[in-house]
Coordinates of C-alpha atoms (C1' of nucleotides) in Angstrom, one line a residue:
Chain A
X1 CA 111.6 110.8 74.4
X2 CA 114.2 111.1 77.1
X3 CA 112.7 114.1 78.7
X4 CA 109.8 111.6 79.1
X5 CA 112.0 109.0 81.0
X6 CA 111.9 110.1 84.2
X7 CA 111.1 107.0 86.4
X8 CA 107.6 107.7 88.6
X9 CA 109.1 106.9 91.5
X10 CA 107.0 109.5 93.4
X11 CA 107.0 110.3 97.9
X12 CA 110.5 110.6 97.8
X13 CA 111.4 113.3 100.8
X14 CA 114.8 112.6 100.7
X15 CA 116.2 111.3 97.4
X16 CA 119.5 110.4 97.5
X17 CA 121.5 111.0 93.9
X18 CA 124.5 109.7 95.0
X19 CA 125.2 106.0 94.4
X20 CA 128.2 106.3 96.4
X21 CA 126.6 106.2 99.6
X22 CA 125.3 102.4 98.7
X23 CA 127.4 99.3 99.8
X24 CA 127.5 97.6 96.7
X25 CA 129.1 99.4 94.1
X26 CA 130.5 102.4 93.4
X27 CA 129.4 103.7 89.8
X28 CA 132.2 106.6 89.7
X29 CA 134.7 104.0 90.7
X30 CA 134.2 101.5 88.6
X31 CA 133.8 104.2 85.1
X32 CA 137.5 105.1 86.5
X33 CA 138.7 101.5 85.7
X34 CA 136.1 99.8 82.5
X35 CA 133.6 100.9 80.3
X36 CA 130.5 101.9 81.7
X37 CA 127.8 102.3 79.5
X38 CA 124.1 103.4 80.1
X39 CA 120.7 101.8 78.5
X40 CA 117.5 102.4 79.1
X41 CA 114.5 100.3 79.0
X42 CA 111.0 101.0 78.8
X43 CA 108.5 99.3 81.3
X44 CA 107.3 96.2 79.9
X45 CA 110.9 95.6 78.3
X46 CA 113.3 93.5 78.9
X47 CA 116.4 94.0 80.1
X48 CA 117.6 90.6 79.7
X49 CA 116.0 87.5 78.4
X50 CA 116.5 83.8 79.1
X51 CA 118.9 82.1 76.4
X52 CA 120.2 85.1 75.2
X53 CA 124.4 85.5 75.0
X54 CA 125.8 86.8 78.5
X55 CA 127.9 89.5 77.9
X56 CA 127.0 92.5 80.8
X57 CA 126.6 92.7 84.7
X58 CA 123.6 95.5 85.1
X59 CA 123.2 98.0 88.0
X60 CA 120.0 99.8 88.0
X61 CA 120.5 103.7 88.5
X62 CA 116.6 104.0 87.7
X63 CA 113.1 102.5 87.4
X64 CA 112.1 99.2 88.9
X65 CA 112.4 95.5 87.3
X66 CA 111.7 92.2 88.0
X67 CA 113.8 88.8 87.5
X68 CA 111.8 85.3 86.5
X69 CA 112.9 82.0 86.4
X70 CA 111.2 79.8 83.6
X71 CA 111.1 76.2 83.2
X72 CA 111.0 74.3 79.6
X73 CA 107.4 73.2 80.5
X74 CA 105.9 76.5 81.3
X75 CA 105.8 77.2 84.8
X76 CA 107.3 80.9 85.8
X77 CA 108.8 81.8 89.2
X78 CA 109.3 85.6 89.9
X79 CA 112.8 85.6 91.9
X80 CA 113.0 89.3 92.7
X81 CA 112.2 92.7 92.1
X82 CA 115.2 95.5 91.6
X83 CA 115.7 99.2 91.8
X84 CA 118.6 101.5 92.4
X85 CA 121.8 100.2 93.5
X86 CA 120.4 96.1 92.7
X87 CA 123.3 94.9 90.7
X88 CA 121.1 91.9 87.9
X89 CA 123.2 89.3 85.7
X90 CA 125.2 87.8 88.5
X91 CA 123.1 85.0 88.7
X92 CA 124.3 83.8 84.9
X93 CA 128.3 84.7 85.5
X94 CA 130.7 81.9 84.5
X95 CA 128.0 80.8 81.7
X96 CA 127.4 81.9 78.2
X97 CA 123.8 82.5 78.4
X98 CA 121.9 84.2 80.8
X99 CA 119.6 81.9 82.6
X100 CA 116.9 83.8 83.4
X101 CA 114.7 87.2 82.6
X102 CA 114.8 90.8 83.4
X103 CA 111.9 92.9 82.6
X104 CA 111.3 96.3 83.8
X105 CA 108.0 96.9 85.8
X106 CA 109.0 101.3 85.5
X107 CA 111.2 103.2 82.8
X108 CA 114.6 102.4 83.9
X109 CA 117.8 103.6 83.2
X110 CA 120.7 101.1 83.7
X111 CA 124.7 101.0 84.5
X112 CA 126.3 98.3 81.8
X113 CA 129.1 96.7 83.3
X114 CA 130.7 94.2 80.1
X115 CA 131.9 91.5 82.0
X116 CA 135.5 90.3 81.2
X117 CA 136.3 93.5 81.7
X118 CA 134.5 94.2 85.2
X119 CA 136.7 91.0 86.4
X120 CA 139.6 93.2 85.1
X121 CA 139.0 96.5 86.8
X122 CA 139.1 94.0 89.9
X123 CA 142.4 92.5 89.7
X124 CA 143.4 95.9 89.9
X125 CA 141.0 97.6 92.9
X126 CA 141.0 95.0 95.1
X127 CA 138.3 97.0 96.9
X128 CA 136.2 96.5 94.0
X129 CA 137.0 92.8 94.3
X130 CA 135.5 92.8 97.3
X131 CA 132.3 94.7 96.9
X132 CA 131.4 92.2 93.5
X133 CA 131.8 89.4 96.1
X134 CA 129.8 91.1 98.9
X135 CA 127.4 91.9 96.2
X136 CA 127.0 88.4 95.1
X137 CA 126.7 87.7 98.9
X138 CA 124.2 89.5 99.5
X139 CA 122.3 88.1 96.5
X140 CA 122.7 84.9 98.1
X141 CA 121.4 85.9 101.5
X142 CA 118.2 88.0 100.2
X143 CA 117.6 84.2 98.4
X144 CA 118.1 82.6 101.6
X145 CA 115.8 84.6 103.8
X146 CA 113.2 84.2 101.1
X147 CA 113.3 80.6 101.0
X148 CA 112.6 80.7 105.2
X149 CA 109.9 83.0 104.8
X150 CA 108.3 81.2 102.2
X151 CA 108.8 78.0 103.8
X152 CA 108.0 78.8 107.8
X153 CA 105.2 81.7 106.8
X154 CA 101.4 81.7 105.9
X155 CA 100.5 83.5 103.4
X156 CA 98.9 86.9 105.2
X157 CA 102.6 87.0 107.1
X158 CA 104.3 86.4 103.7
X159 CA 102.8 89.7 102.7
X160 CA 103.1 91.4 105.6
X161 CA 106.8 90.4 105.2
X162 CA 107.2 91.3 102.0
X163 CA 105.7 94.9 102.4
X164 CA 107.8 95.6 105.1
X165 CA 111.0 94.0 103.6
X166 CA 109.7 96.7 99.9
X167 CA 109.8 99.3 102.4
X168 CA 113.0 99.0 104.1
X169 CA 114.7 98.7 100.6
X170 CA 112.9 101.8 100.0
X171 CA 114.0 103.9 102.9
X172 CA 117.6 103.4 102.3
X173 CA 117.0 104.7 99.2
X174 CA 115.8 107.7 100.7
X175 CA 112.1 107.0 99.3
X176 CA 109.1 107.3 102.1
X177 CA 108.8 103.7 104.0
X178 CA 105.3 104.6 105.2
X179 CA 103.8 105.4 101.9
X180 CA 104.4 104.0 98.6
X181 CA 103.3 102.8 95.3
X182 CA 103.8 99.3 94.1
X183 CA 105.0 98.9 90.6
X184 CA 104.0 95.6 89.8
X185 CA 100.9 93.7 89.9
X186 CA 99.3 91.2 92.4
X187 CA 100.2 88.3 90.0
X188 CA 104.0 89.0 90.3
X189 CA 103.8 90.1 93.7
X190 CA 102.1 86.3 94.5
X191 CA 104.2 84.7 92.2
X192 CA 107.6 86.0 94.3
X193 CA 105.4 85.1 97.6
X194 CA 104.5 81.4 96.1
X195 CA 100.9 82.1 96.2
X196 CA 98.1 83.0 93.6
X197 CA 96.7 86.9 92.7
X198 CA 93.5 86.1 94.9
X199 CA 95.0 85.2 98.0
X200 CA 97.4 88.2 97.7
X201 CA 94.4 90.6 97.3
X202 CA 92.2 89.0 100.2
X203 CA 96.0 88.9 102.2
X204 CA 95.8 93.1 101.6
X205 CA 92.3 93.2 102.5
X206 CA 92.3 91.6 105.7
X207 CA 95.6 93.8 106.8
X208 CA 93.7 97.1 105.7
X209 CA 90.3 95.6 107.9
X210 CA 93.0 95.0 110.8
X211 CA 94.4 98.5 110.7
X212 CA 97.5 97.7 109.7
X213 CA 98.2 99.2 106.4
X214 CA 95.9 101.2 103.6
X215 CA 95.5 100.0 100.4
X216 CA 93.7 101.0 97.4
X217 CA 95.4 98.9 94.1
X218 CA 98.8 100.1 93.8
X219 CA 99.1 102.6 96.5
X220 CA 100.2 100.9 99.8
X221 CA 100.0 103.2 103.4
X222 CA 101.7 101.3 106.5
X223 CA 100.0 102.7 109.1
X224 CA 101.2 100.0 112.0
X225 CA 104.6 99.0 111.4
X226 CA 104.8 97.7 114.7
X227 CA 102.3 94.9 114.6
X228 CA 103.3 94.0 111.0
X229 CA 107.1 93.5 112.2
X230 CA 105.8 91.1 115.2
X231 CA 103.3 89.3 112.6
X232 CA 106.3 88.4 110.9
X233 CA 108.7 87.5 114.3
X234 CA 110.6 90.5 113.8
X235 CA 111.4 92.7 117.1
X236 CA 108.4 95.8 116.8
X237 CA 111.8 98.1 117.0
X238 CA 112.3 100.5 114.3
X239 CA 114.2 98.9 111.4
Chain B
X1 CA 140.6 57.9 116.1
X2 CA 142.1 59.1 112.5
X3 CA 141.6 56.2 111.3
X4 CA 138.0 55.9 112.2
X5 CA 137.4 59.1 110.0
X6 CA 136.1 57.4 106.8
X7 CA 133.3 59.0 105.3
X8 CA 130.8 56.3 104.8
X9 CA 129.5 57.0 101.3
X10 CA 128.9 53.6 100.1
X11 CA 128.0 52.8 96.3
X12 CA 130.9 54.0 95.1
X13 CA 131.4 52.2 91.1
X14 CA 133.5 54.9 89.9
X15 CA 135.3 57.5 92.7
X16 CA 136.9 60.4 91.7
X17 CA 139.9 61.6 94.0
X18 CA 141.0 64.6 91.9
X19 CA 139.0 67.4 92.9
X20 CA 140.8 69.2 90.1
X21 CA 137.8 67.3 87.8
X22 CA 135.5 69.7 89.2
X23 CA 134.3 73.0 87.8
X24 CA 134.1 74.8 91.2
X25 CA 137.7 75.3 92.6
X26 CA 141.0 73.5 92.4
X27 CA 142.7 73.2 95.9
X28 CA 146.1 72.4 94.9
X29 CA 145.7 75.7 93.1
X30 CA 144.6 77.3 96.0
X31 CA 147.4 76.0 98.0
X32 CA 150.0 77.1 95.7
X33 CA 148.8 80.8 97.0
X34 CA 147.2 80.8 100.3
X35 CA 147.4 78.8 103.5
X36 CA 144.7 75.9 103.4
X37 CA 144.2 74.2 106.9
X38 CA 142.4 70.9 106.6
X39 CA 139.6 70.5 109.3
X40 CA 137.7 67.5 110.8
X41 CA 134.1 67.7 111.7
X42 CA 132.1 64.3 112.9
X43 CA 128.8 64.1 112.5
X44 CA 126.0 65.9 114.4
X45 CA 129.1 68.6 115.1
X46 CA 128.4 72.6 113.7
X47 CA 131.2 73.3 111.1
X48 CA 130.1 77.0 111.9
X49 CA 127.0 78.8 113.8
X50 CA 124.9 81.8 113.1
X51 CA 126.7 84.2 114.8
X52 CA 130.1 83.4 114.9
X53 CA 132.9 85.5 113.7
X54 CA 133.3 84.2 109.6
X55 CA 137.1 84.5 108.7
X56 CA 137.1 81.9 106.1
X57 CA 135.3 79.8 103.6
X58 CA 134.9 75.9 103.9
X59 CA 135.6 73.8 100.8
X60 CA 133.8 70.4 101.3
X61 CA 136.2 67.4 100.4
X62 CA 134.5 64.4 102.0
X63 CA 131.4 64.0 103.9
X64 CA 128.2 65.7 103.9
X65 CA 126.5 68.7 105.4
X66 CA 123.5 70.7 105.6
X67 CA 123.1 74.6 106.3
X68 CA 120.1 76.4 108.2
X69 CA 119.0 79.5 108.5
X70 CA 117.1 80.4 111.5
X71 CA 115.3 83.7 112.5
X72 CA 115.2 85.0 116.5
X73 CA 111.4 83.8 117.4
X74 CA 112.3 80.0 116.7
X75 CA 111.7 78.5 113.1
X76 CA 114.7 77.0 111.0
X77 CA 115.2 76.9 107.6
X78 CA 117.3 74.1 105.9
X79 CA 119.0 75.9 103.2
X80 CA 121.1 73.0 101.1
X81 CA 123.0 70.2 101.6
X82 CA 126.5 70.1 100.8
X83 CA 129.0 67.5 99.4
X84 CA 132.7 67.1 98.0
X85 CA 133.5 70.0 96.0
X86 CA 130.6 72.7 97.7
X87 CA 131.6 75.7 98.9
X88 CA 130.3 76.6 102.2
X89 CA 129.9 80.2 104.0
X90 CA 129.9 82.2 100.7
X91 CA 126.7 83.3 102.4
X92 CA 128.1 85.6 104.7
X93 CA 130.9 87.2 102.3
X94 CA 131.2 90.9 103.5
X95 CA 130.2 90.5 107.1
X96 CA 131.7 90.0 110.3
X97 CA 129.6 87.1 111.4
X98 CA 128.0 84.1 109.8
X99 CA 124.5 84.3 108.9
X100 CA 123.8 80.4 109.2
X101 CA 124.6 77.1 110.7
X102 CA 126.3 74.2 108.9
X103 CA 126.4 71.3 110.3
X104 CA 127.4 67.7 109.3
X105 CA 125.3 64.7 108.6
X106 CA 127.9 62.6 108.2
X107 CA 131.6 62.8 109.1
X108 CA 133.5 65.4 107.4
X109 CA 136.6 66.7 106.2
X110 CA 136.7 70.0 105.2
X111 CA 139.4 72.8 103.8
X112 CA 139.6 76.1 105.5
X113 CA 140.4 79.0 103.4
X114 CA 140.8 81.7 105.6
X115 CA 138.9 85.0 103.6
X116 CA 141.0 87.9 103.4
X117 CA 143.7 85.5 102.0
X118 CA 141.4 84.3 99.4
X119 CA 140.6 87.3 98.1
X120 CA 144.6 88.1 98.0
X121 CA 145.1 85.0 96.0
X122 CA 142.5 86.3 93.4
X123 CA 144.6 89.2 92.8
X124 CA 147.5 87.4 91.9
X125 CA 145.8 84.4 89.3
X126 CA 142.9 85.8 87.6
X127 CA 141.5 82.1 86.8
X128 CA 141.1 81.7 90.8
X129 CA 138.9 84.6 91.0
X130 CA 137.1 84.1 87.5
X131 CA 136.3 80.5 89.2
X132 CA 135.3 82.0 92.6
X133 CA 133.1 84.5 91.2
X134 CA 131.7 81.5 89.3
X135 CA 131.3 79.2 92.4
X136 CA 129.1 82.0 93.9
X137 CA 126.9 82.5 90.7
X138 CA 126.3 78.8 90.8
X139 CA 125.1 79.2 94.4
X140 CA 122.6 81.8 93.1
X141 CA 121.2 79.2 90.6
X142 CA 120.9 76.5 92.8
X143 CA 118.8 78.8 95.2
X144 CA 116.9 79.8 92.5
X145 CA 116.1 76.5 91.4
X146 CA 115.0 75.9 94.3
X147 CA 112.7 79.0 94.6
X148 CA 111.1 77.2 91.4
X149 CA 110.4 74.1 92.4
X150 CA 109.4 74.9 96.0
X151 CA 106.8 77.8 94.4
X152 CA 105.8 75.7 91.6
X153 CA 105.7 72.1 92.0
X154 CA 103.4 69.9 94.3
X155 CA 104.5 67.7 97.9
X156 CA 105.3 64.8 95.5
X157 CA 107.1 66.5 92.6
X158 CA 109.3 68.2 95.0
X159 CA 110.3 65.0 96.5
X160 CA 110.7 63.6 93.3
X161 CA 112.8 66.3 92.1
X162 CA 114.8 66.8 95.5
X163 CA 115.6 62.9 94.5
X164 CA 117.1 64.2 90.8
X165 CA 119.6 66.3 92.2
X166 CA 120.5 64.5 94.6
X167 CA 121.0 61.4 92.7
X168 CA 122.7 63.7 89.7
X169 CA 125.0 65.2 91.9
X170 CA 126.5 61.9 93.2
X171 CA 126.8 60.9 90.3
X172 CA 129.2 64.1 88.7
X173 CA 131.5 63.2 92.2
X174 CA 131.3 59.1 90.6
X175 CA 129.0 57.5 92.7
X176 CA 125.9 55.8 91.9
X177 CA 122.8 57.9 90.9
X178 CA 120.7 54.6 91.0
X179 CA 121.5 53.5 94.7
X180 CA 122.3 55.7 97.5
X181 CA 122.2 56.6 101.0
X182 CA 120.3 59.6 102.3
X183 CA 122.4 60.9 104.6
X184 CA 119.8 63.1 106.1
X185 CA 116.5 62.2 108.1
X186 CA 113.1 62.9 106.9
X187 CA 112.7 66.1 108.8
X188 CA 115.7 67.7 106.8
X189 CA 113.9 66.8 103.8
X190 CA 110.8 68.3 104.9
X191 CA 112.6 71.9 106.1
X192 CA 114.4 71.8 102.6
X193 CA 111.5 71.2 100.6
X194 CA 109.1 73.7 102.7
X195 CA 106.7 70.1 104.3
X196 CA 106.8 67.9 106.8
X197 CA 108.2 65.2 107.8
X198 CA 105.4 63.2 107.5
X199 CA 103.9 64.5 103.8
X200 CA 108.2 63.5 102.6
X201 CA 107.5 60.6 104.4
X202 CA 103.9 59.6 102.1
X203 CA 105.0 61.1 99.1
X204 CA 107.9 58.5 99.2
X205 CA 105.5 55.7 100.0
X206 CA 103.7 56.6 96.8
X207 CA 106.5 57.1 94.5
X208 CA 107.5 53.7 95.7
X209 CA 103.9 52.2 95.3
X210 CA 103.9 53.8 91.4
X211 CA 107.2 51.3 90.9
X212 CA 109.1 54.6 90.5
X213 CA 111.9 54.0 93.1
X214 CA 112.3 51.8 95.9
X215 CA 112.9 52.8 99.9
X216 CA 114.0 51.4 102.8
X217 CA 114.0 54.3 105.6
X218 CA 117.2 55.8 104.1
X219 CA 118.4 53.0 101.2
X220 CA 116.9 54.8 98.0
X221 CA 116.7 53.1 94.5
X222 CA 115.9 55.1 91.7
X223 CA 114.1 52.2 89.6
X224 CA 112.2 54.6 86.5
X225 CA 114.4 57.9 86.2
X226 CA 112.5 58.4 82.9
X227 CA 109.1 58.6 84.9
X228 CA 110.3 60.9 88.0
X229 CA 112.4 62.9 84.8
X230 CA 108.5 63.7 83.3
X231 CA 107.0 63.9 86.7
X232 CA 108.8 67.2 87.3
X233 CA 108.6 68.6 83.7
X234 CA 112.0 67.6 82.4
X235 CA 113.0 66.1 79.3
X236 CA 112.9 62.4 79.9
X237 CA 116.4 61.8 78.2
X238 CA 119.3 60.8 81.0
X239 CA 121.2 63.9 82.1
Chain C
dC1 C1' 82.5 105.5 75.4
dG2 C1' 84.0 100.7 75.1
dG3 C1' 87.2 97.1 75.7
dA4 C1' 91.1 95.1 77.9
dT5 C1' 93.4 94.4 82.1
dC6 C1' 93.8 94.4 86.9
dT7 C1' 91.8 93.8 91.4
dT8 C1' 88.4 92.3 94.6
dT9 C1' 85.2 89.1 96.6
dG10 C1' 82.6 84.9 97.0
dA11 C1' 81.7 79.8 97.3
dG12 C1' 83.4 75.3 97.4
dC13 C1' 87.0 72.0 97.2
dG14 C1' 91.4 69.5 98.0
dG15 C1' 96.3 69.0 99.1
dG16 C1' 99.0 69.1 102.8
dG17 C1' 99.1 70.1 107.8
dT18 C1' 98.0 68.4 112.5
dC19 C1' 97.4 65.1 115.9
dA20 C1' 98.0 60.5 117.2
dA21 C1' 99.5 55.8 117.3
dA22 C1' 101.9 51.8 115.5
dT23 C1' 106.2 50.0 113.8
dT24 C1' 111.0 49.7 113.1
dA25 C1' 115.8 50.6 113.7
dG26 C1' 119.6 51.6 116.3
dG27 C1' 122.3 52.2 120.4
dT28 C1' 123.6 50.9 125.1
dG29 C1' 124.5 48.4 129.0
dG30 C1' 123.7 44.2 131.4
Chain D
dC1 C1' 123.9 38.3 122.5
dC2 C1' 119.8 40.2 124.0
dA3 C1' 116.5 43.3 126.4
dC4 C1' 115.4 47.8 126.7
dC5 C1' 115.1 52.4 125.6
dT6 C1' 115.2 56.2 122.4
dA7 C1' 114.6 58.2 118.1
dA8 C1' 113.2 57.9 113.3
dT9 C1' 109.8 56.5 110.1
dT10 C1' 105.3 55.2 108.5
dT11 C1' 100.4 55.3 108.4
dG12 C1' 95.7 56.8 109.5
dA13 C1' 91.9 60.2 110.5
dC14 C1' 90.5 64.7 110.3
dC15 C1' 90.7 69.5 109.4
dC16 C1' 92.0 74.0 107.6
dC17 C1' 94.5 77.2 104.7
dG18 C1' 95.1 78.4 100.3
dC19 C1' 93.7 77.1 95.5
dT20 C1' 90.1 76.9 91.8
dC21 C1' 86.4 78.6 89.5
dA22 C1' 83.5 82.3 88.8
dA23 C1' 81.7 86.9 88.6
dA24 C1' 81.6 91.6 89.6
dG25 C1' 83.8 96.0 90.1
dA26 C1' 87.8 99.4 89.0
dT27 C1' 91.0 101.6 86.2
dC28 C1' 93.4 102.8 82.2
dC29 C1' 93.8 103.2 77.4
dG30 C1' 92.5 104.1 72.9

DNA sequence: CGGATCTTTGAGCGGGGTCAAATTAGGTGG
DNA sequence: CCACCTAATTTGACCCCGCTCAAAGATCCG
């Protein structure tokens, strides 16, 4: 069972193990001042679901999940995907409930951080203070700079955006940002991009036909990083 | 010159002047800990730019704003707007610069709460930071909200909805959520709701011509909240 | 091997964008 | 106070990108 849960994160040169090195939080730091408690969840599971009693900030050590927002009649909005070092819950602190799900895409292993207590630990590091408000930041910024590429991008740039924006993410992680394998599916991956399955998958196509990328299903190639980042308005330097 | 500095919010039954009433942050509170500087800003004038140094956070206490994000090769994002009792520049929490532009619709007045000092003040009343770590989850919502609708709802339901919250937002500060003024011009619409000017422009026209509400260029009337409630999927119960 | 799920590709349509012009406010100076 | 100018808004006509509907592979699992 647990020998089994090694998440397939696979074309990883460089792994780092330590989550020390990331800006958000620091795992050993914050065990040293609260209960930290680990849980794992199986792909397909939920991590957190909609309605259910908030109790836990979550920072992924493992695997690869995915956040929805859901609406009373029906409609479903993927609002991110999350791997090591994401902190998840943030978005339901100073409520009850959480307002939203977290289902893992990959076997994951996740940090529990009970809440009350993580505002505790604070009060007394005031360096962890700061990093739970840079992290919530930086949750509001990734939000932001979806909303402009949604709303100033067609759809072929939305993907090209989004591949490059997974393989930065990647990268830091120490994880190959040429080659990689997607862990969800086209329907999530257009639901995030505000588009349907089909455009997505014609969107790959027509970036493989340019030469810009490789793809075959799940396993992504970008073989011209250049001319995606000035498809997108980015400057065609490195990162 | 003073004098002239009356916020012209007009429709105003029932206003509210204790800020205390709302959930976000209490300013006397605040002062009893930290230097709050009270700052003017007329209309048409940048609060703050992308790129400027960010050494505080902006507590909205009359007027009205919006916030943009823009990228290097040109296109402009309109993030929010931003009344009495928002927060503004949460956004770029943990960096040296700001990552966006506010800038008023209307004239403003504004509290300044210089950062590092903030942050100080949480240390010492645990309720202060419990509430700013709140403010910023509520942030997260709205933008995901927003994410929703924009992904998930049609020109005319987003219109309709954009209407909603507006209208139920003035009326938490005491104004009217029947009759108001849209402080903002049809282009800020558009950027906010990812269309243009001109699709805001006939899907008002046609909420108007289905008896729905009433315009006049900025002079909104809400006249059937129960239809625009089920247009967008909600309940059709007030609130 | 067979069934379910995911992905790709095609054909046709429609909502919203683009371009353009008319109309209306609003501001400014005579 | 009014004429003029500028900017905001509205409306129309047309077109195109992305959606819808449909069917055909691919892949994975039992």
């Amino acid at each position: 069972m647990d020998t089994a849960f090694a998440p397939s994160m696979i074309e990883a040169p460089h792994p780092r193990n330590d989550l020390a090195a990331l800006p958000e939080l620091d795992i050993e730091q914050l065990q040293r001042h609260m209960l930290v408690t680990q849980r794992k969840v199986r792909a397909g599971q939920y991590l957190y679901r909609n309605g259910q009693p908030f109790h836990a900030l979550y920072l992924v050590h493992a695997g690869f999940l995915k956040t929805c927002e859901l609406t009373v009649d029906g409609r479903e909005q993927v609002t991110g995907f999350r791997m090591r070092g994401d902190l998840l819950g943030v978005e339901s602190i100073g409520l009850a409930v959480h307002t939203c799900d977290a289902v893992a895409l990959d076997d994951s292993v996740i940090w529990e951080l009970a809440y009350p207590p993580v505002l505790n630990a604070c009060l007394h590091v005031p360096e962890l203070q700061a990093r739970l408000a840079a992290a919530l930041a930086e949750e509001i910024r990734r939000d932001r700079a979806w909303m402009l590429s949604i709303a100033t991008l067609p759809a072929e740039q939305r993907v090209a955006s989004f591949l490059l924006d997974l393989a930065a993410r990647l990268a830091r992680l120490g994880f190959s940002a040429r080659h990689f394998i997607l862990r969800m599916g086209r329907a999530d991956i257009a639901s995030f991009l505000a588009l349907k399955h089909e455009t997505v998958s014609r969107a790959l196509s027509h970036l493989e036909r340019l030469g810009h990328i490789s793809v075959q299903r799940r396993e992504v190639k970008l073989l011209d990083v250049a001319a995606l980042r000035s498809l997108v308005g980015l400057p065609c330097t490195v990162q």
